[in-house]
Short mmCIF file of C-alpha atoms in Angstrom, two decimals:
data_model
loop_
_atom_site.label_atom_id
_atom_site.label_comp_id
_atom_site.label_asym_id
_atom_site.label_seq_id
_atom_site.Cartn_x
_atom_site.Cartn_y
_atom_site.Cartn_z
CA MET D 250 -146.33 -140.65 -53.05
CA LEU D 251 -149.42 -138.71 -54.03
CA THR D 252 -149.64 -137.22 -50.58
CA LEU D 253 -146.00 -136.23 -50.65
CA PHE D 254 -146.25 -134.48 -53.98
CA LEU D 255 -149.70 -132.97 -53.71
CA VAL D 256 -150.86 -132.40 -50.18
CA ALA D 257 -147.59 -131.22 -48.67
CA PRO D 258 -146.90 -128.61 -51.38
CA ILE D 259 -150.45 -127.26 -51.10
CA MET D 260 -149.95 -126.73 -47.39
CA ALA D 261 -146.63 -125.01 -48.09
CA MET D 262 -148.31 -122.76 -50.63
CA PHE D 263 -150.93 -121.62 -48.12
CA THR D 264 -148.29 -120.90 -45.51
CA ILE D 265 -146.07 -118.94 -47.87
CA SER D 266 -149.04 -116.86 -49.02
CA PHE D 267 -149.13 -115.15 -45.62
CA THR D 268 -145.52 -114.07 -45.88
CA ARG D 269 -143.27 -111.68 -47.72
CA TRP D 270 -140.48 -113.63 -49.35
CA PRO D 271 -138.09 -112.38 -52.03
CA ILE D 272 -136.66 -115.96 -52.43
CA ILE D 273 -133.34 -114.97 -50.87
CA GLY D 274 -133.42 -115.03 -47.10
CA SER D 275 -136.29 -116.33 -45.05
CA PRO D 276 -139.97 -115.40 -45.32
CA THR D 277 -141.43 -112.85 -42.91
CA PHE D 278 -144.99 -113.16 -41.72
CA VAL D 279 -147.27 -110.37 -42.96
CA GLY D 280 -150.72 -111.82 -42.32
CA LEU D 281 -153.41 -111.05 -44.85
CA LYS D 282 -151.56 -108.15 -46.41
CA ASN D 283 -150.81 -110.04 -49.64
CA TYR D 284 -154.48 -110.79 -50.21
CA TYR D 285 -155.49 -107.25 -49.35
CA ARG D 286 -153.03 -105.87 -51.89
CA LEU D 287 -153.96 -108.44 -54.50
CA PHE D 288 -157.50 -107.17 -54.82
CA GLN D 289 -156.23 -103.66 -55.43
CA ASP D 290 -153.65 -104.83 -57.92
CA GLU D 291 -154.84 -103.66 -61.32
CA ILE D 292 -152.73 -106.16 -63.21
CA PHE D 293 -154.05 -109.06 -61.18
CA LEU D 294 -157.64 -107.97 -61.75
CA LYS D 295 -156.86 -107.53 -65.43
CA ALA D 296 -155.43 -111.06 -65.60
CA LEU D 297 -158.55 -112.37 -63.88
CA LYS D 298 -160.77 -110.53 -66.32
CA ASN D 299 -158.72 -111.70 -69.31
CA THR D 300 -158.93 -115.31 -68.17
CA LEU D 301 -162.71 -115.05 -67.97
CA PHE D 302 -162.66 -113.52 -71.44
CA TYR D 303 -160.64 -116.47 -72.79
CA ALA D 304 -163.20 -118.86 -71.35
CA LEU D 305 -166.09 -116.81 -72.66
CA ILE D 306 -164.79 -117.00 -76.23
CA THR D 307 -163.41 -120.51 -76.36
CA VAL D 308 -166.18 -122.43 -74.61
CA PRO D 309 -169.08 -121.69 -76.96
CA SER D 310 -166.97 -121.65 -80.13
CA ILE D 311 -164.96 -124.80 -79.49
CA THR D 312 -168.05 -126.71 -78.39
CA SER D 313 -170.19 -125.73 -81.36
CA PHE D 314 -167.46 -126.02 -83.99
CA SER D 315 -166.34 -129.43 -82.79
CA PHE D 316 -169.96 -130.59 -82.82
CA LEU D 317 -170.27 -129.40 -86.42
CA LEU D 318 -166.98 -131.10 -87.30
CA ALA D 319 -168.26 -134.34 -85.76
CA LEU D 320 -171.47 -134.12 -87.80
CA LEU D 321 -169.29 -133.59 -90.86
CA LEU D 322 -167.10 -136.59 -90.01
CA ARG D 323 -170.18 -138.66 -89.34
CA SER D 324 -171.66 -138.01 -92.78
CA ILE D 325 -168.39 -138.73 -94.55
CA THR D 326 -168.02 -142.40 -95.29
CA ARG D 327 -164.90 -142.54 -97.39
CA ALA D 328 -161.53 -141.71 -95.82
CA ARG D 329 -163.08 -140.86 -92.45
CA GLU D 330 -160.11 -142.24 -90.54
CA PHE D 331 -157.78 -140.16 -92.67
CA PHE D 332 -159.64 -136.93 -91.91
CA LYS D 333 -159.89 -137.83 -88.24
CA ALA D 334 -156.13 -138.28 -88.06
CA ILE D 335 -155.53 -134.93 -89.77
CA TYR D 336 -158.00 -133.03 -87.61
CA VAL D 337 -156.48 -134.31 -84.41
CA PHE D 338 -152.95 -133.62 -85.64
CA PRO D 339 -152.48 -130.15 -84.05
CA MET D 340 -153.20 -131.74 -80.69
CA VAL D 341 -150.27 -134.10 -81.24
CA VAL D 342 -147.77 -131.35 -81.94
CA THR D 343 -146.20 -129.91 -78.82
CA LEU D 344 -148.08 -126.77 -77.80
CA VAL D 345 -144.88 -124.73 -77.69
CA SER D 346 -144.22 -125.55 -81.34
CA THR D 347 -147.77 -124.63 -82.29
CA ALA D 348 -147.41 -121.36 -80.42
CA ALA D 349 -144.12 -120.56 -82.16
CA ILE D 350 -145.62 -121.33 -85.56
CA TRP D 351 -148.66 -119.13 -84.89
CA LYS D 352 -146.41 -116.37 -83.67
CA GLY D 353 -145.11 -116.47 -87.21
CA MET D 354 -148.58 -116.66 -88.74
CA TYR D 355 -149.57 -113.47 -86.91
CA LEU D 356 -146.54 -111.43 -88.03
CA PRO D 357 -147.55 -108.00 -89.37
CA PHE D 358 -146.50 -109.09 -92.86
CA GLY D 359 -146.92 -112.77 -92.15
CA PRO D 360 -148.80 -115.39 -94.14
CA LEU D 361 -152.24 -114.63 -92.70
CA ASN D 362 -152.06 -110.97 -93.61
CA GLN D 363 -150.68 -111.80 -97.03
CA LEU D 364 -153.65 -114.07 -97.54
CA LEU D 365 -156.05 -111.32 -96.45
CA VAL D 366 -154.46 -108.82 -98.83
CA ARG D 367 -154.61 -111.29 -101.68
CA LEU D 368 -158.32 -111.81 -101.00
CA GLY D 369 -158.83 -108.06 -101.15
CA PHE D 370 -159.07 -107.22 -97.44
CA ASN D 371 -157.03 -104.84 -95.36
CA PRO D 372 -154.24 -106.35 -93.28
CA VAL D 373 -155.15 -106.83 -89.63
CA GLU D 374 -152.99 -106.20 -86.60
CA PHE D 375 -153.71 -109.51 -84.89
CA LEU D 376 -151.73 -108.91 -81.75
CA SER D 377 -152.93 -105.39 -80.98
CA VAL D 378 -154.57 -104.53 -77.66
CA GLY D 379 -158.12 -105.02 -78.90
CA LEU D 380 -157.60 -108.16 -80.97
CA VAL D 381 -154.97 -110.12 -79.07
CA ILE D 382 -157.33 -112.26 -76.99
CA PRO D 383 -159.55 -113.28 -79.92
CA SER D 384 -156.39 -114.04 -81.92
CA LEU D 385 -155.02 -116.31 -79.20
CA CYS D 386 -158.43 -117.95 -78.86
CA LEU D 387 -158.41 -118.62 -82.59
CA VAL D 388 -155.24 -120.68 -82.15
CA LEU D 389 -156.92 -122.69 -79.40
CA ILE D 390 -160.04 -123.23 -81.50
CA TRP D 391 -157.93 -124.29 -84.46
CA ARG D 392 -156.00 -126.70 -82.27
CA ASP D 393 -158.77 -128.20 -80.17
CA ILE D 394 -161.85 -128.71 -82.32
CA GLY D 395 -160.45 -131.79 -84.04
CA TYR D 396 -159.81 -133.38 -80.67
CA TYR D 397 -163.17 -132.54 -79.13
CA SER D 398 -165.00 -133.59 -82.29
CA LEU D 399 -163.85 -137.12 -81.46
CA PHE D 400 -165.92 -136.94 -78.26
CA PHE D 401 -168.98 -135.89 -80.23
CA LEU D 402 -168.29 -138.48 -82.89
CA ALA D 403 -168.18 -141.23 -80.27
CA GLY D 404 -171.52 -139.97 -78.99
CA LEU D 405 -173.03 -139.79 -82.46
CA GLU D 406 -171.95 -143.33 -83.22
CA GLU D 407 -174.01 -144.54 -80.30
CA ILE D 408 -177.22 -143.30 -81.84
CA PRO D 409 -178.68 -146.35 -83.59
CA ASN D 410 -179.08 -145.91 -87.31
CA GLU D 411 -182.51 -147.57 -87.24
CA VAL D 412 -183.92 -144.75 -85.17
CA LEU D 413 -182.76 -142.15 -87.63
CA GLU D 414 -183.98 -144.19 -90.57
CA ALA D 415 -187.36 -144.73 -88.95
CA ALA D 416 -187.64 -140.99 -88.42
CA THR D 417 -186.76 -140.36 -92.06
CA VAL D 418 -189.38 -142.86 -93.19
CA ASP D 419 -191.91 -141.10 -90.99
CA GLY D 420 -191.11 -137.88 -92.81
CA ALA D 421 -188.88 -136.04 -90.35
CA SER D 422 -186.69 -133.42 -91.98
CA ALA D 423 -182.95 -133.24 -91.30
CA LEU D 424 -183.56 -130.35 -88.94
CA GLN D 425 -186.27 -132.22 -87.05
CA ARG D 426 -184.07 -135.28 -86.77
CA PHE D 427 -181.39 -133.12 -85.24
CA ARG D 428 -183.77 -131.32 -82.89
CA TYR D 429 -185.66 -134.35 -81.62
CA ILE D 430 -183.23 -137.28 -81.85
CA ILE D 431 -179.60 -136.21 -82.13
CA TRP D 432 -179.60 -133.21 -79.80
CA PRO D 433 -181.29 -134.86 -76.78
CA MET D 434 -178.90 -137.79 -77.03
CA MET D 435 -175.86 -135.55 -77.34
CA LYS D 436 -176.58 -133.39 -74.32
CA PRO D 437 -174.27 -135.27 -71.89
CA VAL D 438 -171.32 -135.13 -74.31
CA THR D 439 -171.91 -131.45 -74.95
CA LEU D 440 -171.86 -130.77 -71.25
CA LEU D 441 -168.66 -132.76 -70.84
CA VAL D 442 -166.92 -130.84 -73.61
CA CYS D 443 -168.10 -127.50 -72.18
CA VAL D 444 -166.65 -128.34 -68.80
CA LEU D 445 -163.36 -129.59 -70.23
CA VAL D 446 -162.90 -126.50 -72.38
CA THR D 447 -163.72 -124.23 -69.43
CA ILE D 448 -161.10 -125.84 -67.25
CA GLY D 449 -158.62 -125.85 -70.12
CA SER D 450 -159.15 -122.14 -70.73
CA PHE D 451 -158.36 -121.37 -67.10
CA MET D 452 -155.06 -123.14 -67.52
CA ILE D 453 -153.89 -121.13 -70.52
CA PHE D 454 -150.22 -120.40 -70.10
CA THR D 455 -147.92 -121.62 -72.84
CA LEU D 456 -149.71 -119.89 -75.69
CA VAL D 457 -149.65 -116.50 -73.98
CA TYR D 458 -146.09 -117.00 -72.77
CA VAL D 459 -144.69 -117.74 -76.23
CA ILE D 460 -146.83 -115.56 -78.51
CA THR D 461 -147.30 -112.32 -76.57
CA GLY D 462 -145.68 -112.67 -73.16
CA GLY D 463 -148.89 -111.20 -71.78
CA GLY D 464 -148.66 -107.97 -73.72
CA PRO D 465 -149.27 -105.51 -75.22
CA ALA D 466 -149.81 -103.64 -71.95
CA TYR D 467 -150.99 -106.77 -70.12
CA SER D 468 -153.95 -107.03 -72.49
CA SER D 469 -153.48 -110.78 -72.95
CA GLN D 470 -152.10 -111.63 -69.52
CA ALA D 471 -153.70 -114.78 -68.10
CA LEU D 472 -153.81 -115.76 -64.43
CA LEU D 473 -151.13 -118.40 -64.63
CA ASN D 474 -148.84 -116.04 -66.53
CA TYR D 475 -149.40 -113.44 -63.85
CA ILE D 476 -148.37 -115.88 -61.14
CA TYR D 477 -145.28 -116.84 -63.11
CA ASP D 478 -144.29 -113.22 -63.69
CA VAL D 479 -144.69 -112.24 -60.06
CA GLY D 480 -142.90 -115.30 -58.74
CA TRP D 481 -140.11 -115.87 -61.20
CA ARG D 482 -139.51 -112.50 -62.84
CA GLU D 483 -140.08 -110.23 -59.84
CA PHE D 484 -139.16 -112.84 -57.24
CA ARG D 485 -142.06 -112.01 -54.94
CA MET D 486 -142.82 -115.52 -53.81
CA GLY D 487 -145.22 -114.66 -51.01
CA TYR D 488 -147.33 -112.50 -53.28
CA ALA D 489 -147.22 -115.13 -56.05
CA ALA D 490 -148.33 -117.78 -53.56
CA ALA D 491 -151.26 -115.60 -52.52
CA SER D 492 -152.41 -115.28 -56.13
CA ALA D 493 -151.87 -119.01 -56.59
CA VAL D 494 -154.16 -119.65 -53.63
CA ILE D 495 -156.91 -117.61 -55.28
CA TYR D 496 -156.29 -119.45 -58.54
CA PHE D 497 -156.44 -122.71 -56.61
CA PHE D 498 -159.87 -121.85 -55.25
CA ILE D 499 -161.19 -120.87 -58.66
CA LEU D 500 -160.05 -124.15 -60.21
CA PHE D 501 -161.29 -126.07 -57.21
CA ALA D 502 -164.73 -124.51 -57.55
CA LEU D 503 -164.77 -125.31 -61.26
CA ASN D 504 -163.83 -128.90 -60.54
CA MET D 505 -166.52 -129.23 -57.91
CA PHE D 506 -169.00 -127.87 -60.40
CA GLU D 507 -167.75 -130.40 -62.92
CA ARG D 508 -168.27 -133.24 -60.47
CA LEU D 509 -171.76 -132.05 -59.70
CA VAL D 510 -172.56 -131.98 -63.39
CA PHE D 511 -171.33 -135.53 -63.84
CA GLU D 512 -173.17 -136.92 -60.90
CA ARG D 513 -176.36 -135.44 -62.32
CA GLY D 514 -175.65 -136.78 -65.82
CA MET M 185 -169.70 -133.78 -102.50
CA THR M 186 -169.85 -130.39 -100.85
CA LEU M 187 -169.25 -132.17 -97.57
CA TYR M 188 -165.96 -133.51 -98.86
CA LEU M 189 -165.06 -130.04 -100.06
CA VAL M 190 -165.61 -128.66 -96.56
CA ALA M 191 -163.69 -131.56 -95.06
CA ILE M 192 -160.76 -130.96 -97.37
CA MET M 193 -160.84 -127.23 -96.69
CA TRP M 194 -160.58 -127.70 -92.95
CA ALA M 195 -157.91 -130.33 -93.42
CA SER M 196 -155.81 -127.84 -95.37
CA ALA M 197 -156.44 -125.14 -92.77
CA VAL M 198 -155.01 -127.54 -90.23
CA ILE M 199 -152.00 -128.56 -92.27
CA LEU M 200 -151.00 -125.29 -93.99
CA PRO M 201 -149.43 -123.59 -90.93
CA PHE M 202 -147.13 -126.57 -90.50
CA LEU M 203 -146.20 -126.52 -94.18
CA TRP M 204 -145.49 -122.81 -93.89
CA ALA M 205 -143.21 -123.54 -90.94
CA LEU M 206 -141.44 -126.21 -92.97
CA ARG M 207 -140.99 -123.80 -95.87
CA ILE M 208 -139.56 -121.07 -93.62
CA SER M 209 -137.22 -123.52 -91.96
CA LEU M 210 -135.74 -124.37 -95.34
CA ILE M 211 -134.72 -120.88 -96.43
CA PRO M 212 -131.44 -119.35 -95.21
CA THR M 213 -132.84 -115.98 -94.11
CA TYR M 214 -136.44 -115.16 -93.44
CA THR M 215 -138.03 -112.64 -95.74
CA THR M 216 -141.67 -111.74 -95.80
CA PHE M 217 -142.21 -112.31 -99.45
CA VAL M 218 -141.20 -115.88 -99.85
CA SER M 219 -143.23 -117.86 -102.35
CA PHE M 220 -144.93 -120.83 -100.82
CA PHE M 221 -143.67 -123.27 -103.42
CA PRO M 222 -139.93 -123.42 -104.06
CA LYS M 223 -139.02 -122.88 -107.68
CA SER M 224 -136.38 -125.55 -107.62
CA LEU M 225 -135.03 -128.03 -105.13
CA SER M 226 -131.65 -126.31 -105.10
CA GLU M 227 -133.38 -123.31 -103.50
CA LEU M 228 -133.86 -125.30 -100.30
CA SER M 229 -131.15 -125.07 -97.72
CA PHE M 230 -130.52 -126.79 -94.44
CA VAL M 231 -128.59 -123.90 -92.91
CA ASN M 232 -131.11 -123.48 -90.11
CA TYR M 233 -131.06 -127.12 -89.16
CA ARG M 234 -127.28 -127.12 -89.15
CA TYR M 235 -127.28 -124.03 -86.95
CA LEU M 236 -129.77 -125.60 -84.61
CA LEU M 237 -127.85 -128.84 -84.24
CA PHE M 238 -124.34 -127.43 -83.94
CA ARG M 239 -124.63 -123.89 -82.60
CA THR M 240 -127.40 -124.24 -80.00
CA LYS M 241 -127.99 -126.69 -77.19
CA PHE M 242 -130.87 -128.21 -79.13
CA PRO M 243 -129.54 -131.81 -79.21
CA ARG M 244 -128.98 -131.62 -75.46
CA TRP M 245 -132.56 -130.34 -74.96
CA MET M 246 -133.89 -133.24 -76.99
CA ILE M 247 -131.93 -135.71 -74.88
CA ASN M 248 -133.21 -134.08 -71.70
CA SER M 249 -136.77 -134.29 -72.95
CA VAL M 250 -136.35 -137.93 -73.84
CA LEU M 251 -134.93 -138.63 -70.37
CA VAL M 252 -137.70 -136.73 -68.62
CA SER M 253 -140.55 -138.16 -70.68
CA GLY M 254 -139.10 -141.65 -70.69
CA GLY M 255 -138.32 -141.64 -66.99
CA ALA M 256 -141.62 -140.14 -65.93
CA THR M 257 -143.57 -142.50 -68.18
CA LEU M 258 -141.74 -145.54 -66.87
CA LEU M 259 -142.20 -144.55 -63.23
CA ASN M 260 -145.81 -143.75 -63.95
CA VAL M 261 -146.56 -147.13 -65.43
CA LEU M 262 -144.85 -148.88 -62.53
CA ALA M 263 -146.44 -146.80 -59.79
CA CYS M 264 -149.89 -146.77 -61.33
CA SER M 265 -149.88 -150.52 -61.98
CA MET M 266 -148.91 -151.31 -58.41
CA LEU M 267 -151.30 -148.84 -56.83
CA GLY M 268 -154.07 -149.82 -59.20
CA TYR M 269 -153.48 -153.47 -58.38
CA VAL M 270 -153.62 -152.87 -54.66
CA LEU M 271 -156.80 -150.84 -54.96
CA ALA M 272 -158.41 -153.41 -57.23
CA ARG M 273 -157.61 -156.54 -55.28
CA LYS M 274 -156.81 -156.02 -51.66
CA ARG M 275 -159.72 -155.82 -49.31
CA LEU M 276 -157.95 -153.36 -47.09
CA PRO M 277 -159.94 -151.48 -44.54
CA GLY M 278 -160.37 -148.04 -46.03
CA ALA M 279 -159.55 -149.07 -49.60
CA ASN M 280 -162.65 -147.25 -50.71
CA VAL M 281 -161.66 -144.12 -48.86
CA MET M 282 -158.26 -144.31 -50.50
CA PHE M 283 -159.85 -144.69 -53.90
CA THR M 284 -162.03 -141.64 -53.34
CA MET M 285 -158.95 -139.72 -52.28
CA VAL M 286 -157.18 -140.72 -55.46
CA LEU M 287 -160.19 -139.54 -57.44
CA ALA M 288 -160.22 -136.25 -55.57
CA LEU M 289 -156.55 -135.70 -56.39
CA LEU M 290 -157.35 -136.49 -59.99
CA MET M 291 -159.34 -133.28 -59.99
CA VAL M 292 -156.39 -131.12 -58.99
CA PRO M 293 -154.49 -130.02 -62.08
CA TYR M 294 -150.82 -129.70 -61.28
CA HIS M 295 -150.73 -126.23 -62.78
CA ILE M 296 -151.94 -124.81 -59.49
CA LEU M 297 -149.15 -126.54 -57.73
CA VAL M 298 -146.21 -125.14 -59.63
CA ILE M 299 -145.37 -122.68 -56.89
CA ALA M 300 -145.87 -125.25 -54.20
CA LEU M 301 -143.81 -127.85 -56.03
CA TYR M 302 -141.07 -125.35 -56.70
CA LEU M 303 -140.90 -124.45 -53.02
CA GLY M 304 -140.84 -128.07 -51.97
CA LEU M 305 -138.27 -129.18 -54.49
CA SER M 306 -135.90 -126.27 -54.03
CA LYS M 307 -135.82 -127.22 -50.35
CA VAL M 308 -134.38 -130.59 -51.29
CA HIS M 309 -132.12 -129.04 -53.96
CA LEU M 310 -133.79 -130.58 -56.95
CA THR M 311 -133.92 -127.43 -59.06
CA ASN M 312 -131.82 -127.69 -62.19
CA SER M 313 -131.97 -131.42 -61.95
CA LEU M 314 -134.00 -133.61 -64.25
CA PHE M 315 -135.26 -135.55 -61.25
CA GLY M 316 -136.98 -132.41 -60.07
CA VAL M 317 -139.15 -132.57 -63.17
CA ILE M 318 -139.53 -136.33 -63.32
CA LEU M 319 -140.62 -136.91 -59.74
CA PRO M 320 -143.72 -134.69 -59.64
CA LEU M 321 -144.90 -136.33 -62.85
CA SER M 322 -144.23 -139.86 -61.75
CA ALA M 323 -147.57 -140.72 -60.21
CA ASN M 324 -150.81 -139.66 -61.68
CA ALA M 325 -154.32 -140.31 -60.62
CA PHE M 326 -155.67 -140.95 -64.10
CA GLY M 327 -153.23 -143.84 -64.42
CA VAL M 328 -154.15 -145.32 -61.06
CA PHE M 329 -157.80 -145.13 -61.94
CA LEU M 330 -157.28 -146.67 -65.37
CA MET M 331 -155.17 -149.55 -64.06
CA ARG M 332 -157.55 -150.28 -61.21
CA GLN M 333 -160.56 -150.41 -63.52
CA TYR M 334 -158.76 -152.67 -65.96
CA ILE M 335 -157.31 -155.04 -63.37
CA MET M 336 -160.74 -155.42 -61.80
CA MET M 337 -161.94 -156.91 -65.08
CA ILE M 338 -159.26 -159.61 -64.99
CA PRO M 339 -160.47 -162.69 -63.11
CA SER M 340 -158.44 -163.15 -59.94
CA SER M 341 -158.40 -166.96 -60.15
CA TYR M 342 -155.21 -166.86 -62.27
CA GLU M 343 -153.16 -165.13 -59.64
CA GLU M 344 -154.69 -167.19 -56.87
CA ALA M 345 -153.51 -170.32 -58.64
CA ALA M 346 -150.04 -168.80 -58.94
CA LEU M 347 -150.05 -167.80 -55.28
CA VAL M 348 -150.99 -171.34 -54.28
CA ASP M 349 -148.10 -172.63 -56.38
CA GLY M 350 -145.74 -170.47 -54.35
CA CYS M 351 -145.47 -167.30 -56.39
CA SER M 352 -145.05 -164.03 -54.50
CA ARG M 353 -147.55 -161.17 -54.76
CA ILE M 354 -145.13 -159.05 -56.75
CA GLY M 355 -144.32 -162.02 -58.95
CA ALA M 356 -147.99 -162.62 -59.56
CA LEU M 357 -148.47 -158.97 -60.45
CA PHE M 358 -145.62 -158.88 -62.97
CA ARG M 359 -145.98 -162.36 -64.44
CA ILE M 360 -149.72 -162.89 -64.42
CA VAL M 361 -151.71 -159.71 -64.04
CA LEU M 362 -149.77 -157.10 -65.99
CA PRO M 363 -149.32 -159.23 -69.12
CA GLN M 364 -153.10 -159.42 -69.24
CA ALA M 365 -153.43 -155.69 -68.71
CA LEU M 366 -151.27 -154.79 -71.72
CA PRO M 367 -153.95 -152.72 -73.51
CA ALA M 368 -154.35 -150.49 -70.45
CA ILE M 369 -150.57 -150.24 -70.09
CA GLY M 370 -150.36 -149.26 -73.75
CA ILE M 371 -152.89 -146.48 -73.31
CA LEU M 372 -151.17 -145.25 -70.16
CA THR M 373 -147.71 -145.29 -71.73
CA VAL M 374 -148.73 -143.38 -74.83
CA THR M 375 -150.84 -140.82 -72.95
CA MET M 376 -148.15 -140.19 -70.37
CA PHE M 377 -145.40 -139.86 -72.95
CA MET M 378 -147.41 -137.26 -74.86
CA GLU M 379 -148.27 -135.38 -71.71
CA THR M 380 -144.80 -135.32 -70.23
CA TRP M 381 -143.25 -134.30 -73.55
CA ASN M 382 -145.70 -131.41 -73.76
CA ASN M 383 -144.99 -130.32 -70.25
CA PHE M 384 -143.91 -126.72 -70.20
CA ILE M 385 -144.52 -124.77 -67.04
CA LEU M 386 -142.84 -127.20 -64.67
CA PRO M 387 -139.51 -127.48 -66.53
CA LEU M 388 -139.67 -123.74 -67.21
CA VAL M 389 -139.70 -123.06 -63.50
CA MET M 390 -137.43 -125.86 -62.36
CA LEU M 391 -134.72 -125.89 -65.01
CA THR M 392 -132.97 -122.59 -65.51
CA ARG M 393 -129.51 -123.69 -66.64
CA ASP M 394 -129.31 -123.80 -70.42
CA SER M 395 -127.92 -127.31 -70.63
CA MET M 396 -130.63 -128.74 -68.38
CA LYS M 397 -133.62 -127.45 -70.31
CA THR M 398 -136.17 -129.66 -71.99
CA VAL M 399 -136.96 -129.09 -75.63
CA THR M 400 -140.22 -127.25 -74.96
CA VAL M 401 -138.46 -124.66 -72.83
CA GLY M 402 -135.66 -124.52 -75.39
CA ILE M 403 -138.07 -123.71 -78.21
CA ALA M 404 -139.66 -120.95 -76.13
CA ASP M 405 -136.15 -119.57 -75.59
CA LEU M 406 -135.52 -119.55 -79.32
CA ALA M 407 -138.69 -117.50 -79.71
CA PHE M 408 -137.30 -114.77 -77.47
CA GLN M 409 -133.63 -115.07 -78.32
CA THR M 410 -132.95 -111.59 -79.60
CA LEU M 411 -134.92 -108.62 -80.78
CA ASN M 412 -134.76 -110.19 -84.18
CA THR M 413 -136.23 -113.64 -83.88
CA ASN M 414 -134.42 -115.99 -86.20
CA TRP M 415 -137.56 -117.38 -87.78
CA GLY M 416 -135.85 -120.07 -89.81
CA VAL M 417 -134.15 -121.56 -86.76
CA LEU M 418 -137.28 -121.20 -84.63
CA MET M 419 -139.42 -123.02 -87.16
CA ALA M 420 -136.80 -125.74 -87.61
CA GLY M 421 -136.71 -126.21 -83.83
CA SER M 422 -140.48 -126.24 -83.53
CA LEU M 423 -140.77 -128.92 -86.16
CA LEU M 424 -137.96 -131.11 -84.82
CA GLY M 425 -139.30 -130.77 -81.28
CA ALA M 426 -142.63 -132.13 -82.41
CA VAL M 427 -141.19 -135.17 -84.15
CA PRO M 428 -141.22 -137.62 -81.19
CA THR M 429 -144.86 -137.08 -80.29
CA VAL M 430 -145.90 -137.21 -83.92
CA LEU M 431 -143.98 -140.47 -84.29
CA VAL M 432 -145.71 -141.94 -81.27
CA PHE M 433 -149.03 -140.78 -82.69
CA VAL M 434 -148.38 -142.39 -86.06
CA LEU M 435 -147.15 -145.66 -84.54
CA PHE M 436 -149.69 -146.02 -81.74
CA ASN M 437 -152.60 -144.14 -83.21
CA ARG M 438 -155.21 -146.40 -81.67
CA TYR M 439 -153.89 -146.31 -78.12
CA PHE M 440 -153.54 -142.58 -78.36
CA LEU M 441 -157.10 -141.91 -79.49
CA ARG M 442 -158.54 -144.27 -76.88
CA GLY M 443 -156.40 -142.68 -74.21
CA LEU M 444 -157.36 -139.16 -75.18
CA THR M 445 -161.06 -139.74 -74.89
CA LEU M 446 -160.67 -141.77 -71.69
CA HIS M 447 -158.43 -139.18 -70.15
CA GLY M 448 -160.76 -136.35 -71.03
CA GLY M 449 -163.73 -138.22 -69.70
CA LEU M 450 -162.07 -138.73 -66.35
CA LYS M 451 -160.43 -135.39 -65.78
#
């Protein structure tokens, strides 16, 4: 079953990537031409760069904010379960719905800009060329930190209270307790979250598809969206397969890296 | 005290966009300057919901989604239980190799495979068929891993007794082992339902006929419908499309949270 649905298609993908195939008719063999063209394709390189940019923003911010949120949850005693449920809520809502709602939030005269104006700021064009990637990342941060904070919270709950109390009795400040007790014990979880967010950011698709469609001027195009556009809008299957092969190797490398990290930890 | 203030502030930041969506879905035509709180209840209208239910294929999309998620989840639980059982119990030559292979496949996110799957499935004419979406989702390495780990913790003496008394292997699996593995099955069911309901790129590629779409693809369609997005209808659709997963979350909160952290830890 697994072989049928995973290994066979991967082989097919590699084969198709050496052909020219406009879906109708049969593929013609073109050798490495697709790959050669791909690395001169400005839009592909842009999508690659954008995807790295998504990762570069989301990884540090989601990791640190969810850690902070976990520390917050940890120090709250009353209604902790209630807050946990609320914070994880965006993760429960279908991503397409979230994307549609945020498309509304980012309208030129939408609620976010109205809020900014009311607070005395100038309205911002969230989905303009320069700001579109940070804006999309903001949605991801907003959605994910509640979820990842649960990882940190689980880690924090494993630190025995006695240790922290003993440190307090010995005169350690809050900062010292964090630096010398909490942080060393949280390193594995932090690593895990970093890796998960990295992989997640390379799989961005839905958000870009619904909110911007990759625009304006391809400034928010992600790799997966590029593959979709080439394959299913322009019907250049061979070329799309070639870009999917590259994407495959990137994700494969990331996964290998992840495994390495876990075997160390 | 300040901590609670911060906690409440973030909680409202999380909830407010959804409330805004709810508000927009309840006014007949979208205008920018709508006050957040309705002045009276009579101001609210269900025009958008009526439009969604009677003028679009939305009910059909919901049914499709239920069929896809339900079917894929069911197949998943079955396949993963059986495979997990085999890997946990049978001392087959090469069982370890198989287990490593399963783990390796666990690392391959299916996103990379969309093209490949599309090519494979269009060969066997499964585009525009719900099976084309259900089948690729019907076995999943996380589930196999989870079931194997859990079944290994169940002492095998129970089934051995049953086998001695003349029960078949399959019988022993369904009558003795799986009832003891209910917590793991619960986690698997809830996680898979959430995941398959969320699925977007696969149905987007596989299902192009309007009446075959799942609700996620349908909502994305509403977002692009015309030059003038009908915001009220879009928000109504977004909210209704999220109801099943939210329901599952509210009902099976504990399974869901356990599953999430487990799943993340394994991926």
